[in-house]
Amino acid sequence: MDFDLAVIGAGAAGLSVAAGAAQLGARVALIERGRMGGDCLNTGCVPSKALLAAARAARSVRDAARFGVIADAPAIDWARVRAGVHDVIAEIAPVDSEERFHALGAAVLRGEARFTGPATLSVDGRTLTAGRFVIAAGSRAAVPPIPGLDRLPYWTNESLFDLAAKPEHLLILGGGPIGLEMADAFSGLGCRVTVIEAQRIAAKEDPELAEGLKQALMRRGVVLREGAAVQSVAPGPVLILSGGERIAGSHLLVAAGRTPNLEALNLAAANVAASRAGILTDRGLRSISNKRVFAAGDIADPAGLGVRRFTHAGSYHAGIVIRRALFRLPASLDYAALPRVTYTDPELAQTGLTEGEALAGGMNVQVLRWPLAENDRAVAERDTAGLVKLVVSRNRIVGAGILAPHAGEMISLWSLAIARRTRVSALAGLIVPYPTRSEAARRAAGSLFAARLFSARTRALVRLLRLMP
């Protein structure tokens, strides 16, 4: 064999597999047809968070008067905003570069990978063999088959960060994480924004928390149209809804989900089974039809678990693949405590089961809540929109949702609590610094015991003990 491991795709999952395997001494080929770093570095996580940071800075100037700080309305220099986003990409890029992976001992091959047999690949005409293959070719923006959409310019996350001028009125087709994050970013930078969603926004998130996020975005001027089916698109762009209503804007962002990059791989030649969602694997990410092949990241469709298109899921996948492909050890995915975050302001972070999912699974649960309006740090900062919501079964946390500024920084504790089956009593007794928003989560956990602690029976016990010498 030319290589022990051939990794197709230099995005988050592929890079993690290649780096780990190369440092363990395996002969690794890392194959990439586009830019190193994949979607996350170049058109996803990194640029979107940089743009959100710019929007947050502008919004802080607008909101300064509530603290008695008088400032002029911020002027948005779009060219500098865009340059700042690309500066961030450039600063992080060396970690994902060819040079770094060559230094780790991997062979980096630039070109299109195509299977020619169960154990052979062609990369732009060069044939190579490997003991194991890891398909980590990622996903791209899905474009729905709406009449007229293919006849006019539109943007996706893959092109949005190169906009030459600030949009006057951005129409966003899709109210999932990408659509909502970009709605928050562009509205913060002074654009009119309208989001059109066929169902409800944040449809995979807890409805109560999603409603709180909806209200926060609407207060900032974002127009949210839920349950609105787009029938066709006309030049303008103009979205024509199923009832005939027309919504016009200056730019259109399509954020209607993701689709796996399967087409170029010639999977049939390698006998690799796939669904529309991705490569079909077992729970250890090995192909169900070719035992030499593994899948990781956005392109993996593990049996019974569904696709998880998060960068941190790709990194998690990499550890599973390395254990199985290199060490031949048993390893299996467990998504019970896999967190996810929508990076709006406030952020919506969840881990484990939502209330609805727990009830649908037949679990007997208690729901514990603590609003940020009753959190001293939130009050001090005049930013009280949000809620902590814990789902408890048999005195253990099975799900947690947080709607709060920097909720993504708060959710990891609750992922650990779910993974380690920590009792609520232990979390209620946790000492957290005051004042922090993290205290809201501890107060939510403590509310499970409040009724029992302050009951008539406990008060009677206190009176009895008071009589004792």
PDB file of C-alpha atoms in Angstrom, residues 58-292:
ATOM      1  CA  ALA A  58     -21.653  48.484  16.319  1.00  0.00           C
ATOM      2  CA  ARG A  59     -24.602  47.550  18.494  1.00  0.00           C
ATOM      3  CA  SER A  60     -22.698  48.367  21.681  1.00  0.00           C
ATOM      4  CA  VAL A  61     -22.189  51.919  20.393  1.00  0.00           C
ATOM      5  CA  ARG A  62     -25.885  52.293  19.582  1.00  0.00           C
ATOM      6  CA  ASP A  63     -26.890  50.959  23.000  1.00  0.00           C
ATOM      7  CA  ALA A  64     -24.340  52.949  25.016  1.00  0.00           C
ATOM      8  CA  ALA A  65     -26.878  55.593  26.066  1.00  0.00           C
ATOM      9  CA  ARG A  66     -28.579  53.162  28.444  1.00  0.00           C
ATOM     10  CA  PHE A  67     -25.438  53.399  30.590  1.00  0.00           C
ATOM     11  CA  GLY A  68     -25.247  57.174  30.354  1.00  0.00           C
ATOM     12  CA  VAL A  69     -22.578  57.032  27.659  1.00  0.00           C
ATOM     13  CA  ILE A  70     -23.510  59.339  24.791  1.00  0.00           C
ATOM     14  CA  ALA A  71     -22.033  58.373  21.438  1.00  0.00           C
ATOM     15  CA  ASP A  72     -22.739  59.221  17.827  1.00  0.00           C
ATOM     16  CA  ALA A  73     -24.378  56.562  15.680  1.00  0.00           C
ATOM     17  CA  PRO A  74     -21.677  54.212  14.367  1.00  0.00           C
ATOM     18  CA  ALA A  75     -20.543  54.605  10.766  1.00  0.00           C
ATOM     19  CA  ILE A  76     -20.031  51.254   9.051  1.00  0.00           C
ATOM     20  CA  ASP A  77     -17.010  51.086   6.737  1.00  0.00           C
ATOM     21  CA  TRP A  78     -17.980  47.973   4.818  1.00  0.00           C
ATOM     22  CA  ALA A  79     -14.625  47.554   3.114  1.00  0.00           C
ATOM     23  CA  ARG A  80     -12.864  47.525   6.485  1.00  0.00           C
ATOM     24  CA  VAL A  81     -15.457  45.159   7.967  1.00  0.00           C
ATOM     25  CA  ARG A  82     -14.925  42.737   5.097  1.00  0.00           C
ATOM     26  CA  ALA A  83     -11.146  43.092   5.310  1.00  0.00           C
ATOM     27  CA  GLY A  84     -11.321  42.396   9.047  1.00  0.00           C
ATOM     28  CA  VAL A  85     -13.202  39.153   8.414  1.00  0.00           C
ATOM     29  CA  HIS A  86     -10.558  37.990   5.939  1.00  0.00           C
ATOM     30  CA  ASP A  87      -7.750  39.051   8.300  1.00  0.00           C
ATOM     31  CA  VAL A  88      -9.177  36.670  10.904  1.00  0.00           C
ATOM     32  CA  ILE A  89      -9.231  33.828   8.360  1.00  0.00           C
ATOM     33  CA  ALA A  90      -5.626  34.570   7.408  1.00  0.00           C
ATOM     34  CA  GLU A  91      -4.511  34.605  11.040  1.00  0.00           C
ATOM     35  CA  ILE A  92      -5.969  31.148  11.725  1.00  0.00           C
ATOM     36  CA  ALA A  93      -5.074  29.615   8.330  1.00  0.00           C
ATOM     37  CA  PRO A  94      -1.495  28.501   9.205  1.00  0.00           C
ATOM     38  CA  VAL A  95      -2.913  25.926  11.645  1.00  0.00           C
ATOM     39  CA  ASP A  96      -4.688  24.277   8.690  1.00  0.00           C
ATOM     40  CA  SER A  97      -1.986  24.862   6.077  1.00  0.00           C
ATOM     41  CA  GLU A  98      -0.194  22.459   3.762  1.00  0.00           C
ATOM     42  CA  GLU A  99       3.085  23.454   5.371  1.00  0.00           C
ATOM     43  CA  ARG A 100       1.936  22.386   8.826  1.00  0.00           C
ATOM     44  CA  PHE A 101       0.717  19.011   7.613  1.00  0.00           C
ATOM     45  CA  HIS A 102       3.878  18.377   5.621  1.00  0.00           C
ATOM     46  CA  ALA A 103       5.792  19.126   8.829  1.00  0.00           C
ATOM     47  CA  LEU A 104       3.654  16.578  10.684  1.00  0.00           C
ATOM     48  CA  GLY A 105       4.656  13.954   8.131  1.00  0.00           C
ATOM     49  CA  ALA A 106       1.505  13.796   5.985  1.00  0.00           C
ATOM     50  CA  ALA A 107       1.592  13.863   2.174  1.00  0.00           C
ATOM     51  CA  VAL A 108      -0.757  16.647   1.039  1.00  0.00           C
ATOM     52  CA  LEU A 109      -2.180  15.998  -2.427  1.00  0.00           C
ATOM     53  CA  ARG A 110      -4.081  18.769  -4.180  1.00  0.00           C
ATOM     54  CA  GLY A 111      -6.779  17.582  -6.566  1.00  0.00           C
ATOM     55  CA  GLU A 112     -10.063  15.771  -7.022  1.00  0.00           C
ATOM     56  CA  ALA A 113     -10.261  12.373  -5.305  1.00  0.00           C
ATOM     57  CA  ARG A 114     -12.198   9.675  -7.106  1.00  0.00           C
ATOM     58  CA  PHE A 115     -12.488   6.005  -6.180  1.00  0.00           C
ATOM     59  CA  THR A 116     -11.412   3.570  -8.908  1.00  0.00           C
ATOM     60  CA  GLY A 117     -11.895   0.427  -6.822  1.00  0.00           C
ATOM     61  CA  PRO A 118     -12.519  -0.774  -3.256  1.00  0.00           C
ATOM     62  CA  ALA A 119      -8.903   0.005  -2.280  1.00  0.00           C
ATOM     63  CA  THR A 120      -7.755   2.525  -4.904  1.00  0.00           C
ATOM     64  CA  LEU A 121      -8.143   6.226  -5.505  1.00  0.00           C
ATOM     65  CA  SER A 122      -7.350   8.481  -8.394  1.00  0.00           C
ATOM     66  CA  VAL A 123      -6.268  12.046  -7.575  1.00  0.00           C
ATOM     67  CA  ASP A 124      -6.249  14.047 -10.801  1.00  0.00           C
ATOM     68  CA  GLY A 125      -4.948  11.005 -12.690  1.00  0.00           C
ATOM     69  CA  ARG A 126      -2.522   9.711 -10.050  1.00  0.00           C
ATOM     70  CA  THR A 127      -3.536   6.323  -8.631  1.00  0.00           C
ATOM     71  CA  LEU A 128      -2.853   5.536  -5.004  1.00  0.00           C
ATOM     72  CA  THR A 129      -3.650   2.675  -2.658  1.00  0.00           C
ATOM     73  CA  ALA A 130      -4.254   2.708   1.078  1.00  0.00           C
ATOM     74  CA  GLY A 131      -5.059   0.302   3.864  1.00  0.00           C
ATOM     75  CA  ARG A 132      -7.908   2.515   5.068  1.00  0.00           C
ATOM     76  CA  PHE A 133      -9.789   5.478   3.588  1.00  0.00           C
ATOM     77  CA  VAL A 134     -11.524   8.284   5.454  1.00  0.00           C
ATOM     78  CA  ILE A 135     -14.105  10.260   3.512  1.00  0.00           C
ATOM     79  CA  ALA A 136     -14.331  13.714   5.072  1.00  0.00           C
ATOM     80  CA  ALA A 137     -15.402  15.655   1.998  1.00  0.00           C
ATOM     81  CA  GLY A 138     -17.867  17.817   3.920  1.00  0.00           C
ATOM     82  CA  SER A 139     -21.028  19.512   2.732  1.00  0.00           C
ATOM     83  CA  ARG A 140     -22.142  22.603   0.863  1.00  0.00           C
ATOM     84  CA  ALA A 141     -25.111  24.940   0.939  1.00  0.00           C
ATOM     85  CA  ALA A 142     -28.305  23.276  -0.264  1.00  0.00           C
ATOM     86  CA  VAL A 143     -30.204  25.224  -2.912  1.00  0.00           C
ATOM     87  CA  PRO A 144     -33.932  24.434  -2.960  1.00  0.00           C
ATOM     88  CA  PRO A 145     -35.611  23.886  -6.366  1.00  0.00           C
ATOM     89  CA  ILE A 146     -37.656  27.091  -6.265  1.00  0.00           C
ATOM     90  CA  PRO A 147     -38.771  28.288  -9.721  1.00  0.00           C
ATOM     91  CA  GLY A 148     -36.789  31.311 -10.827  1.00  0.00           C
ATOM     92  CA  LEU A 149     -33.997  30.947  -8.275  1.00  0.00           C
ATOM     93  CA  ASP A 150     -31.526  29.658 -10.839  1.00  0.00           C
ATOM     94  CA  ARG A 151     -32.066  32.717 -13.047  1.00  0.00           C
ATOM     95  CA  LEU A 152     -30.911  35.429 -10.665  1.00  0.00           C
ATOM     96  CA  PRO A 153     -27.917  36.161  -8.430  1.00  0.00           C
ATOM     97  CA  TYR A 154     -28.099  34.838  -4.900  1.00  0.00           C
ATOM     98  CA  TRP A 155     -25.591  34.298  -2.115  1.00  0.00           C
ATOM     99  CA  THR A 156     -24.801  31.390   0.177  1.00  0.00           C
ATOM    100  CA  ASN A 157     -22.352  31.215   3.076  1.00  0.00           C
ATOM    101  CA  GLU A 158     -19.730  30.302   0.464  1.00  0.00           C
ATOM    102  CA  SER A 159     -19.939  33.710  -1.245  1.00  0.00           C
ATOM    103  CA  LEU A 160     -21.513  36.022   1.338  1.00  0.00           C
ATOM    104  CA  PHE A 161     -18.271  37.145   2.974  1.00  0.00           C
ATOM    105  CA  ASP A 162     -17.019  38.563  -0.326  1.00  0.00           C
ATOM    106  CA  LEU A 163     -19.902  41.026  -0.790  1.00  0.00           C
ATOM    107  CA  ALA A 164     -18.415  44.189  -2.273  1.00  0.00           C
ATOM    108  CA  ALA A 165     -21.029  46.506  -0.747  1.00  0.00           C
ATOM    109  CA  LYS A 166     -23.258  46.427   2.297  1.00  0.00           C
ATOM    110  CA  PRO A 167     -26.751  45.155   1.427  1.00  0.00           C
ATOM    111  CA  GLU A 168     -29.575  47.631   1.805  1.00  0.00           C
ATOM    112  CA  HIS A 169     -32.191  44.946   2.456  1.00  0.00           C
ATOM    113  CA  LEU A 170     -31.027  41.358   2.864  1.00  0.00           C
ATOM    114  CA  LEU A 171     -33.600  38.626   2.313  1.00  0.00           C
ATOM    115  CA  ILE A 172     -32.654  35.364   4.025  1.00  0.00           C
ATOM    116  CA  LEU A 173     -34.260  32.140   2.882  1.00  0.00           C
ATOM    117  CA  GLY A 174     -34.121  29.837   5.909  1.00  0.00           C
ATOM    118  CA  GLY A 175     -34.396  30.367   9.666  1.00  0.00           C
ATOM    119  CA  GLY A 176     -31.847  27.820  10.874  1.00  0.00           C
ATOM    120  CA  PRO A 177     -28.532  28.607  12.581  1.00  0.00           C
ATOM    121  CA  ILE A 178     -26.820  30.125   9.515  1.00  0.00           C
ATOM    122  CA  GLY A 179     -29.821  32.241   8.560  1.00  0.00           C
ATOM    123  CA  LEU A 180     -30.369  33.536  12.087  1.00  0.00           C
ATOM    124  CA  GLU A 181     -26.696  34.283  12.716  1.00  0.00           C
ATOM    125  CA  MET A 182     -26.443  36.262   9.489  1.00  0.00           C
ATOM    126  CA  ALA A 183     -29.720  38.051  10.245  1.00  0.00           C
ATOM    127  CA  ASP A 184     -28.241  39.174  13.558  1.00  0.00           C
ATOM    128  CA  ALA A 185     -24.909  40.154  11.976  1.00  0.00           C
ATOM    129  CA  PHE A 186     -26.270  42.172   9.064  1.00  0.00           C
ATOM    130  CA  SER A 187     -28.966  43.894  11.117  1.00  0.00           C
ATOM    131  CA  GLY A 188     -26.290  44.880  13.635  1.00  0.00           C
ATOM    132  CA  LEU A 189     -24.288  46.406  10.786  1.00  0.00           C
ATOM    133  CA  GLY A 190     -27.206  48.592   9.756  1.00  0.00           C
ATOM    134  CA  CYS A 191     -28.953  46.511   7.074  1.00  0.00           C
ATOM    135  CA  ARG A 192     -32.644  45.819   6.824  1.00  0.00           C
ATOM    136  CA  VAL A 193     -33.148  42.076   7.174  1.00  0.00           C
ATOM    137  CA  THR A 194     -36.118  39.819   6.465  1.00  0.00           C
ATOM    138  CA  VAL A 195     -35.988  36.085   7.259  1.00  0.00           C
ATOM    139  CA  ILE A 196     -38.430  33.775   5.491  1.00  0.00           C
ATOM    140  CA  GLU A 197     -38.880  30.350   7.067  1.00  0.00           C
ATOM    141  CA  ALA A 198     -41.317  27.659   5.901  1.00  0.00           C
ATOM    142  CA  GLN A 199     -41.747  26.231   9.427  1.00  0.00           C
ATOM    143  CA  ARG A 200     -40.621  28.065  12.565  1.00  0.00           C
ATOM    144  CA  ILE A 201     -37.230  29.579  13.166  1.00  0.00           C
ATOM    145  CA  ALA A 202     -34.716  27.400  15.012  1.00  0.00           C
ATOM    146  CA  ALA A 203     -36.980  24.445  14.309  1.00  0.00           C
ATOM    147  CA  LYS A 204     -34.639  21.898  15.914  1.00  0.00           C
ATOM    148  CA  GLU A 205     -34.334  23.854  19.149  1.00  0.00           C
ATOM    149  CA  ASP A 206     -36.558  23.942  22.218  1.00  0.00           C
ATOM    150  CA  PRO A 207     -39.647  25.993  21.215  1.00  0.00           C
ATOM    151  CA  GLU A 208     -39.627  28.059  24.421  1.00  0.00           C
ATOM    152  CA  LEU A 209     -35.999  29.098  23.921  1.00  0.00           C
ATOM    153  CA  ALA A 210     -36.522  29.646  20.191  1.00  0.00           C
ATOM    154  CA  GLU A 211     -39.412  31.993  20.986  1.00  0.00           C
ATOM    155  CA  GLY A 212     -37.160  33.990  23.286  1.00  0.00           C
ATOM    156  CA  LEU A 213     -34.579  34.305  20.518  1.00  0.00           C
ATOM    157  CA  LYS A 214     -37.295  35.324  18.074  1.00  0.00           C
ATOM    158  CA  GLN A 215     -38.418  38.151  20.349  1.00  0.00           C
ATOM    159  CA  ALA A 216     -34.829  39.361  20.817  1.00  0.00           C
ATOM    160  CA  LEU A 217     -34.229  39.506  17.061  1.00  0.00           C
ATOM    161  CA  MET A 218     -37.516  41.267  16.405  1.00  0.00           C
ATOM    162  CA  ARG A 219     -36.704  43.924  19.002  1.00  0.00           C
ATOM    163  CA  ARG A 220     -33.615  44.702  16.939  1.00  0.00           C
ATOM    164  CA  GLY A 221     -35.685  45.197  13.809  1.00  0.00           C
ATOM    165  CA  VAL A 222     -35.239  41.819  12.113  1.00  0.00           C
ATOM    166  CA  VAL A 223     -38.446  40.849  10.296  1.00  0.00           C
ATOM    167  CA  LEU A 224     -39.223  37.162  10.796  1.00  0.00           C
ATOM    168  CA  ARG A 225     -41.800  35.452   8.589  1.00  0.00           C
ATOM    169  CA  GLU A 226     -42.544  31.962   9.880  1.00  0.00           C
ATOM    170  CA  GLY A 227     -44.754  29.430   8.103  1.00  0.00           C
ATOM    171  CA  ALA A 228     -44.081  31.253   4.830  1.00  0.00           C
ATOM    172  CA  ALA A 229     -43.603  29.009   1.790  1.00  0.00           C
ATOM    173  CA  VAL A 230     -41.784  30.600  -1.145  1.00  0.00           C
ATOM    174  CA  GLN A 231     -43.551  29.719  -4.381  1.00  0.00           C
ATOM    175  CA  SER A 232     -41.145  31.387  -6.799  1.00  0.00           C
ATOM    176  CA  VAL A 233     -38.438  34.019  -7.101  1.00  0.00           C
ATOM    177  CA  ALA A 234     -38.404  36.987  -9.469  1.00  0.00           C
ATOM    178  CA  PRO A 235     -35.640  39.449 -10.346  1.00  0.00           C
ATOM    179  CA  GLY A 236     -35.108  42.132  -7.764  1.00  0.00           C
ATOM    180  CA  PRO A 237     -34.807  39.813  -5.899  1.00  0.00           C
ATOM    181  CA  VAL A 238     -38.487  39.332  -5.075  1.00  0.00           C
ATOM    182  CA  LEU A 239     -39.747  36.339  -3.128  1.00  0.00           C
ATOM    183  CA  ILE A 240     -43.300  35.360  -4.078  1.00  0.00           C
ATOM    184  CA  LEU A 241     -45.061  33.494  -1.284  1.00  0.00           C
ATOM    185  CA  SER A 242     -47.665  30.771  -1.784  1.00  0.00           C
ATOM    186  CA  GLY A 243     -50.495  33.223  -1.065  1.00  0.00           C
ATOM    187  CA  GLY A 244     -49.239  35.656  -3.712  1.00  0.00           C
ATOM    188  CA  GLU A 245     -47.531  38.101  -1.336  1.00  0.00           C
ATOM    189  CA  ARG A 246     -44.332  39.614  -2.749  1.00  0.00           C
ATOM    190  CA  ILE A 247     -41.305  40.467  -0.575  1.00  0.00           C
ATOM    191  CA  ALA A 248     -38.629  42.545  -2.295  1.00  0.00           C
ATOM    192  CA  GLY A 249     -35.047  43.125  -1.207  1.00  0.00           C
ATOM    193  CA  SER A 250     -31.644  44.129  -2.525  1.00  0.00           C
ATOM    194  CA  HIS A 251     -29.812  40.823  -1.883  1.00  0.00           C
ATOM    195  CA  LEU A 252     -30.834  37.208  -1.297  1.00  0.00           C
ATOM    196  CA  LEU A 253     -29.024  34.769   1.003  1.00  0.00           C
ATOM    197  CA  VAL A 254     -29.982  31.107   0.628  1.00  0.00           C
ATOM    198  CA  ALA A 255     -29.534  29.412   4.012  1.00  0.00           C
ATOM    199  CA  ALA A 256     -31.805  26.417   3.540  1.00  0.00           C
ATOM    200  CA  GLY A 257     -29.596  23.687   4.967  1.00  0.00           C
ATOM    201  CA  ARG A 258     -26.635  21.639   3.744  1.00  0.00           C
ATOM    202  CA  THR A 259     -26.067  18.802   1.296  1.00  0.00           C
ATOM    203  CA  PRO A 260     -23.129  16.335   1.343  1.00  0.00           C
ATOM    204  CA  ASN A 261     -20.356  16.498  -1.270  1.00  0.00           C
ATOM    205  CA  LEU A 262     -20.870  13.019  -2.706  1.00  0.00           C
ATOM    206  CA  GLU A 263     -21.022  13.464  -6.461  1.00  0.00           C
ATOM    207  CA  ALA A 264     -17.338  13.503  -7.445  1.00  0.00           C
ATOM    208  CA  LEU A 265     -16.258  10.549  -5.304  1.00  0.00           C
ATOM    209  CA  ASN A 266     -17.468   7.731  -7.606  1.00  0.00           C
ATOM    210  CA  LEU A 267     -18.625   5.761  -4.570  1.00  0.00           C
ATOM    211  CA  ALA A 268     -20.087   2.951  -6.657  1.00  0.00           C
ATOM    212  CA  ALA A 269     -16.590   1.908  -7.756  1.00  0.00           C
ATOM    213  CA  ALA A 270     -15.634   1.395  -4.114  1.00  0.00           C
ATOM    214  CA  ASN A 271     -18.941  -0.218  -3.135  1.00  0.00           C
ATOM    215  CA  VAL A 272     -19.595   2.565  -0.605  1.00  0.00           C
ATOM    216  CA  ALA A 273     -23.286   2.933   0.206  1.00  0.00           C
ATOM    217  CA  ALA A 274     -24.709   6.415   0.695  1.00  0.00           C
ATOM    218  CA  SER A 275     -28.014   8.134   1.345  1.00  0.00           C
ATOM    219  CA  ARG A 276     -29.030  11.633   0.357  1.00  0.00           C
ATOM    220  CA  ALA A 277     -27.714  12.691   3.772  1.00  0.00           C
ATOM    221  CA  GLY A 278     -24.242  11.155   3.408  1.00  0.00           C
ATOM    222  CA  ILE A 279     -22.087   8.015   3.663  1.00  0.00           C
ATOM    223  CA  LEU A 280     -23.964   5.233   5.446  1.00  0.00           C
ATOM    224  CA  THR A 281     -21.911   3.975   8.375  1.00  0.00           C
ATOM    225  CA  ASP A 282     -22.254   2.004  11.556  1.00  0.00           C
ATOM    226  CA  ARG A 283     -22.018   3.819  14.882  1.00  0.00           C
ATOM    227  CA  GLY A 284     -18.254   3.546  14.702  1.00  0.00           C
ATOM    228  CA  LEU A 285     -18.249   5.523  11.415  1.00  0.00           C
ATOM    229  CA  ARG A 286     -17.184   2.557   9.264  1.00  0.00           C
ATOM    230  CA  SER A 287     -18.955   2.150   5.924  1.00  0.00           C
ATOM    231  CA  ILE A 288     -21.707  -0.467   6.065  1.00  0.00           C
ATOM    232  CA  SER A 289     -20.604  -1.843   2.677  1.00  0.00           C
ATOM    233  CA  ASN A 290     -16.803  -1.436   2.481  1.00  0.00           C
ATOM    234  CA  LYS A 291     -14.854  -2.176   5.648  1.00  0.00           C
ATOM    235  CA  ARG A 292     -11.800  -0.288   4.399  1.00  0.00           C
TER     236      ARG A 292
END
